[in-house]
PDB file of C-alpha atoms in Angstrom:
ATOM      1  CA  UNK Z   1      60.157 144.027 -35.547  1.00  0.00           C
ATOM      2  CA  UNK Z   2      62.944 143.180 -37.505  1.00  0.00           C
ATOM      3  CA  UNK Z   3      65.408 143.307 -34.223  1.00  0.00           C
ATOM      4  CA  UNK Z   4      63.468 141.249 -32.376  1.00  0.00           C
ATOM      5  CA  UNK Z   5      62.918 138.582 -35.076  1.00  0.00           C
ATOM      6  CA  UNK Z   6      66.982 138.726 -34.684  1.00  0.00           C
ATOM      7  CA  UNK Z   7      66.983 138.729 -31.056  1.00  0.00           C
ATOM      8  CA  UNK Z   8      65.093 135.935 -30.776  1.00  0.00           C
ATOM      9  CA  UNK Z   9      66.614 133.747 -33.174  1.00  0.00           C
ATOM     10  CA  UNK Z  10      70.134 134.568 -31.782  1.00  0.00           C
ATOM     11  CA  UNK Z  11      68.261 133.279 -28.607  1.00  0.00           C
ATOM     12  CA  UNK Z  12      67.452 130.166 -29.669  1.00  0.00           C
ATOM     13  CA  UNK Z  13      70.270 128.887 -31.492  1.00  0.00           C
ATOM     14  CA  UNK Z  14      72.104 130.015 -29.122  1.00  0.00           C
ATOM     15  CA  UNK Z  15      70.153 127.316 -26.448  1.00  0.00           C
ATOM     16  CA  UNK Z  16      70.509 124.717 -29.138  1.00  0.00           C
ATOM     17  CA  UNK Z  17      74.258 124.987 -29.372  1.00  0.00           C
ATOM     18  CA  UNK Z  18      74.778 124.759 -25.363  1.00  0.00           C
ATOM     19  CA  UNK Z  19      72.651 121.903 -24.873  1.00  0.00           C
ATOM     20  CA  UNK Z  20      74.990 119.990 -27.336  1.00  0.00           C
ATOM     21  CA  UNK Z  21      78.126 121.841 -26.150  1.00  0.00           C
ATOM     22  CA  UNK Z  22      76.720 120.171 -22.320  1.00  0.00           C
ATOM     23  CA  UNK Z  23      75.895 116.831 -23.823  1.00  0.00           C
ATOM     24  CA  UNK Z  24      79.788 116.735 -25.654  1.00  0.00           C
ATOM     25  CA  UNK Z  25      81.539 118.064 -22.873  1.00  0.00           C
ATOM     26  CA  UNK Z  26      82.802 116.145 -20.143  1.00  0.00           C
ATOM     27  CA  UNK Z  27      79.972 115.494 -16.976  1.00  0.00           C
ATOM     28  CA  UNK Z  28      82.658 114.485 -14.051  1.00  0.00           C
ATOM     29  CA  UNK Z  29      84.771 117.479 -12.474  1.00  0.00           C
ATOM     30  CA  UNK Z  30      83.727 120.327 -14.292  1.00  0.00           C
ATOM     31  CA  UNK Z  31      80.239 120.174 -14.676  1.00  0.00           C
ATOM     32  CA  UNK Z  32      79.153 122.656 -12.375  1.00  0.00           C
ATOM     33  CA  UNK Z  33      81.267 125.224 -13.275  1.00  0.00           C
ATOM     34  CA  UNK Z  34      80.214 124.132 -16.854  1.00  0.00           C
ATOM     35  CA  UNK Z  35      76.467 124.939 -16.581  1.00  0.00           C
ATOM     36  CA  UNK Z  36      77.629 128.105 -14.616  1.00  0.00           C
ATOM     37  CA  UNK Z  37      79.054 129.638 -17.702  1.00  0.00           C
ATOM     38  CA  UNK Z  38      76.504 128.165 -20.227  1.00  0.00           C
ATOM     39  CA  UNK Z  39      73.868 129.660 -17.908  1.00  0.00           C
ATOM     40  CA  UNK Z  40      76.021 132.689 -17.975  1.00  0.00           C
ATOM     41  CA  UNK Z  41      76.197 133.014 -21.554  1.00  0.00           C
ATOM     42  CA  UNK Z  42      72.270 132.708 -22.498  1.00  0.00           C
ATOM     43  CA  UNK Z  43      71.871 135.681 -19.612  1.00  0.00           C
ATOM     44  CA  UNK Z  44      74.355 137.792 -21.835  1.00  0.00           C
ATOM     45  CA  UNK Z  45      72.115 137.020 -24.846  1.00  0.00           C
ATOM     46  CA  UNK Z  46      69.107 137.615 -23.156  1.00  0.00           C
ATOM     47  CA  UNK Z  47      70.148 141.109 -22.189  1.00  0.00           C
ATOM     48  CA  UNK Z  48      72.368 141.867 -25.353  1.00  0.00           C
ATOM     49  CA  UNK Z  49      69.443 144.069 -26.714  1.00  0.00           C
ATOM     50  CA  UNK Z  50      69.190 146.134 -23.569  1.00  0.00           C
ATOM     51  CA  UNK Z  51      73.454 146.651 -23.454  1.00  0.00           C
ATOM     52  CA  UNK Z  52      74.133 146.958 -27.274  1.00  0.00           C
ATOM     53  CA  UNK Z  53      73.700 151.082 -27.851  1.00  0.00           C
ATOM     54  CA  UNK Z  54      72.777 150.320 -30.983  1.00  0.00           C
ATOM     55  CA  UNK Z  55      70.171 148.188 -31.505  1.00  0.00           C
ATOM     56  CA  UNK Z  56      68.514 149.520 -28.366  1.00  0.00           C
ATOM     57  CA  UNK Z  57      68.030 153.134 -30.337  1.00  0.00           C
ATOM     58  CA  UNK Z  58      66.635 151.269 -33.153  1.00  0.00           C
ATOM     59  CA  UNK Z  59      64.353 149.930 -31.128  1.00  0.00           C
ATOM     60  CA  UNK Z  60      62.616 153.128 -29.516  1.00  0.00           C
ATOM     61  CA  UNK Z  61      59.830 154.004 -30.105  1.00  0.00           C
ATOM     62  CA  UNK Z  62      59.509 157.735 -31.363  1.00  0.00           C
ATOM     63  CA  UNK Z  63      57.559 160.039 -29.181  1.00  0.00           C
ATOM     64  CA  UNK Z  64      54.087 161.586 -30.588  1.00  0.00           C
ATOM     65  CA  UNK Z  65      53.298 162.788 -27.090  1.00  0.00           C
ATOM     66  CA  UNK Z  66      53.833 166.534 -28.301  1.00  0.00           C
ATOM     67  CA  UNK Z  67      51.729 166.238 -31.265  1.00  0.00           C
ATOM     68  CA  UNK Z  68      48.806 165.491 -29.093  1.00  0.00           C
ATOM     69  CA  UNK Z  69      47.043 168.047 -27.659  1.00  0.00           C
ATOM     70  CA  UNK Z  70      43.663 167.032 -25.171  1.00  0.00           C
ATOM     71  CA  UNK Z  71      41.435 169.342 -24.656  1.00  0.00           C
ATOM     72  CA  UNK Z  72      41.162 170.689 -21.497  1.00  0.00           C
ATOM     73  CA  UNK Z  73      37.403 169.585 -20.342  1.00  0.00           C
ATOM     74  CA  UNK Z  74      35.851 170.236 -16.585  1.00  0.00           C
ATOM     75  CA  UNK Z  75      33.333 167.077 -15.862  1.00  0.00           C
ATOM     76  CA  UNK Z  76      32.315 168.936 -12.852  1.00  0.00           C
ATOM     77  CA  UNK Z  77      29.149 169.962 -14.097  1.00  0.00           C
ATOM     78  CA  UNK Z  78      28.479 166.334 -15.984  1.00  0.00           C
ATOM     79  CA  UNK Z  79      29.256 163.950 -12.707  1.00  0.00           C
ATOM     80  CA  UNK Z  80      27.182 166.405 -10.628  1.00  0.00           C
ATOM     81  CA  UNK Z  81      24.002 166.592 -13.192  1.00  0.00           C
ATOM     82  CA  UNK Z  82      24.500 162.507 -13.965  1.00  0.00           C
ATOM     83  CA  UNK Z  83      24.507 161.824 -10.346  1.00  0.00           C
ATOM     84  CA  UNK Z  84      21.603 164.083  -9.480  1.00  0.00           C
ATOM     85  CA  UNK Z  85      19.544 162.379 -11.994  1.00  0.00           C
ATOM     86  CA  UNK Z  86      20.563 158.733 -10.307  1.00  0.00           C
ATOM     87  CA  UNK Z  87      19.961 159.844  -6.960  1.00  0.00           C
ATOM     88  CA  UNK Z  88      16.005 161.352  -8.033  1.00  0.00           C
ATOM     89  CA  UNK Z  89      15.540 157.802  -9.918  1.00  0.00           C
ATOM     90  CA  UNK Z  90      16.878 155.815  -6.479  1.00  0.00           C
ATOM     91  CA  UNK Z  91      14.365 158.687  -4.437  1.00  0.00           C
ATOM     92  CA  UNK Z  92      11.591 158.402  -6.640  1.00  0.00           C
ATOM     93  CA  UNK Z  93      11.986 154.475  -6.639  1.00  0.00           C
ATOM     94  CA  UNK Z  94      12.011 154.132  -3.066  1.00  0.00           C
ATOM     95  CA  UNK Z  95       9.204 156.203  -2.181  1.00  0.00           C
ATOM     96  CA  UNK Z  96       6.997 154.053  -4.497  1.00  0.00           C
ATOM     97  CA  UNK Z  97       7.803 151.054  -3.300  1.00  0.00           C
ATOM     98  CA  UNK Z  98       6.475 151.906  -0.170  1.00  0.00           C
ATOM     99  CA  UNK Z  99       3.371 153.113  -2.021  1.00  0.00           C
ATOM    100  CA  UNK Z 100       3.115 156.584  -1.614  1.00  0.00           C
ATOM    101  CA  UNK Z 101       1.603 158.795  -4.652  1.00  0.00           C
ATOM    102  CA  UNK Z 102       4.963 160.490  -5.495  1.00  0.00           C
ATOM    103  CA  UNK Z 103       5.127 161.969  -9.778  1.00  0.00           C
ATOM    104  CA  UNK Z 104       8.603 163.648  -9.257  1.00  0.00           C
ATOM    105  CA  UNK Z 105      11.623 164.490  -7.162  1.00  0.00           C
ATOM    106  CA  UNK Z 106      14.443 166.871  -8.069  1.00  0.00           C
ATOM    107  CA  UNK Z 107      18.008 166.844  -6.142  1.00  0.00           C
ATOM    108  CA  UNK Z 108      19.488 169.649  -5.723  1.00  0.00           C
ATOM    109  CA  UNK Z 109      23.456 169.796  -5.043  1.00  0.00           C
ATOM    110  CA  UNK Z 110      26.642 171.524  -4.805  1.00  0.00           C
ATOM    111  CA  UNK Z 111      30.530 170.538  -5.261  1.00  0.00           C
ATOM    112  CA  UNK Z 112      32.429 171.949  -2.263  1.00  0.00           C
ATOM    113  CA  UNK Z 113      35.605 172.583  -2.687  1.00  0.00           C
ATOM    114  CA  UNK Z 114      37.103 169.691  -1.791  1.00  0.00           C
ATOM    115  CA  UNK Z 115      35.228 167.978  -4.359  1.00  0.00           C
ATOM    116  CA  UNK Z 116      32.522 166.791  -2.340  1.00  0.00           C
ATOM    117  CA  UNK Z 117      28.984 165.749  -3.537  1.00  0.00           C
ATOM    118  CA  UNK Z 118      26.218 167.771  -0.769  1.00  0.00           C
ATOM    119  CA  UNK Z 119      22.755 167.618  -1.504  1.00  0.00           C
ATOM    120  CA  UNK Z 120      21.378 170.608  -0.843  1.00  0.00           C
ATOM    121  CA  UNK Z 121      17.795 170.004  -1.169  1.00  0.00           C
ATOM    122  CA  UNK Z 122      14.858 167.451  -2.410  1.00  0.00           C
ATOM    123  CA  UNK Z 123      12.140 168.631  -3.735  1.00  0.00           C
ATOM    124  CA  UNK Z 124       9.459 165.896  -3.957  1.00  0.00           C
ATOM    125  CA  UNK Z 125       5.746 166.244  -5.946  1.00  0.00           C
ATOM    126  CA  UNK Z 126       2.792 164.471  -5.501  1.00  0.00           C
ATOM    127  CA  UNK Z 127      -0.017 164.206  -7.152  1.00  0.00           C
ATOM    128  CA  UNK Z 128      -2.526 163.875  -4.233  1.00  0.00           C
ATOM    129  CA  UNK Z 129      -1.962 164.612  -0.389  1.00  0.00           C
ATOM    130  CA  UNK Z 130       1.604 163.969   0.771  1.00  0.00           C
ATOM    131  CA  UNK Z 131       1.860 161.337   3.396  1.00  0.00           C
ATOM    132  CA  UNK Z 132       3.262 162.386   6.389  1.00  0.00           C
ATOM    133  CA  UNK Z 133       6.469 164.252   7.603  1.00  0.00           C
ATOM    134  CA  UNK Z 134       7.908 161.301   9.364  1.00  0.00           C
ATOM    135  CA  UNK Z 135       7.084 158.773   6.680  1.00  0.00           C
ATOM    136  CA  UNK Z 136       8.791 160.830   4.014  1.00  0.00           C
ATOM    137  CA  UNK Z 137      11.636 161.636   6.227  1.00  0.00           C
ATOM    138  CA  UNK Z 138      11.727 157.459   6.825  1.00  0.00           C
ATOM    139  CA  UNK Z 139      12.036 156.432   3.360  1.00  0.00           C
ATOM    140  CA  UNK Z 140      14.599 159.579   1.958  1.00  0.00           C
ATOM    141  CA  UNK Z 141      16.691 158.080   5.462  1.00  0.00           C
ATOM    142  CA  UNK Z 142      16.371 154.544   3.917  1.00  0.00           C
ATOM    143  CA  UNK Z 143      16.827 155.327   0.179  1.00  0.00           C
ATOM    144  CA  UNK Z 144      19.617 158.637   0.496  1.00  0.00           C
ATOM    145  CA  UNK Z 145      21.860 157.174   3.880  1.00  0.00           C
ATOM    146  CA  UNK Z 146      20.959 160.606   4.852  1.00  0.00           C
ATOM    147  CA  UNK Z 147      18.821 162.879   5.830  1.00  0.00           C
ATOM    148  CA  UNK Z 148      18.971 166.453   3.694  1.00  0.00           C
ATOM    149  CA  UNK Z 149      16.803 169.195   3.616  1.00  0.00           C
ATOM    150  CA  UNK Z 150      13.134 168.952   1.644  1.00  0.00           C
ATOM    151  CA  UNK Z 151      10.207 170.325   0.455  1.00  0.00           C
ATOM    152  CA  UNK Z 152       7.249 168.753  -0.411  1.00  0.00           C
ATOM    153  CA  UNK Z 153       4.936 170.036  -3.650  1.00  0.00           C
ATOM    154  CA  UNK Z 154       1.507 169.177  -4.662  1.00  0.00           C
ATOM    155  CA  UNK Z 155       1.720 168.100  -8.751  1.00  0.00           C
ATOM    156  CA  UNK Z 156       0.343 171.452  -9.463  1.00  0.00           C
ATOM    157  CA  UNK Z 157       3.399 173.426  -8.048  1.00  0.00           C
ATOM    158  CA  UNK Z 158       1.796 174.634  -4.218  1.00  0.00           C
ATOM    159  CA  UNK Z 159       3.713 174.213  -1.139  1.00  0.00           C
ATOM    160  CA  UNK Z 160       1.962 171.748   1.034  1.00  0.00           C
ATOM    161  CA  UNK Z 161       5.165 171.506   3.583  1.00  0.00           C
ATOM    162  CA  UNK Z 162       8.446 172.511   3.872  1.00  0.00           C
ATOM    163  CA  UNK Z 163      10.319 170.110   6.514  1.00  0.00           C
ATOM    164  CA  UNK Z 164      14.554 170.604   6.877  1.00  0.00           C
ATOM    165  CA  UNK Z 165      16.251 167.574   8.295  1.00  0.00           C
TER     166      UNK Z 165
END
């Protein structure tokens, strides 16, 4: 902090002494070739802490990256679960907007190998009579973008239908 306190000061008296070496000095002839150099000089003290050796090692900053160690986690498992669980609220959402009698859905879904989210199956429960085939397969289009295989349940666990899409 110390070097830069420096740096800066340098800096600045530095400016303050060519702006009255510019005002003293002669304005006719040489003038251009005058602000060349005084230009020339505050780029030199700009970059003095990058070229002086020196005060440029003072100024690093010791590396701690070797004392760290991360652990070594796989989110795999946490983005698939966490994005299961969004996709059943969106699901379950969608299908009671349009009114039907729907208690639960459950995504099911794989990571391919290419890292790839694929739904494998929904599983959706209701509590009374399903509606039909093409009106479920309508509103999982409309709330999914797609169109994966499902299986609808009655609340108390029996098959009603199985449909694949």
């Amino acid at each position: 902090m110390d070097l830069l306190r420096h740096w800066a000061y340098t800096l600045c008296l530095a400016a303050i002494l060519l702006a009255v070496l510019q005002g003293i000095l002669p304005v006719k002839n040489l003038s251009a070739v005058i602000k060349m150099v005084l230009s020339l000089y505050i780029l030199l003290m700009l970059l003095a802490p990058i070229t002086d050796k020196t005060s440029f090692r003072r100024a690093q900053v010791p590396d701690f990256s070797s004392d760290i160690v991360l652990p070594e986690v796989d989110v795999t498992n946490a983005v698939q679960s966490e994005t299961e669980h969004r996709l059943e609220q969106t699901v379950l959402a969608g299908l009671k907007e349009v009114g039907f009698g729907i208690e639960e859905v459950v995504v099911q879904s794989t990571i391919s190998e290419e890292n790839e989210f694929i739904i494998t199956k929904v599983v959706l429960y209701f509590a009374g009579s399903p509606p039909a085939a093409g009106e479920i397969e309508k509103s999982l289009q409309t709330s999914l973008g797609c169109l994966p295989s499902y299986e609808v349940l009655q609340i108390d666990g029996t098959a009603n239908s199985a449909e694949d899409g």
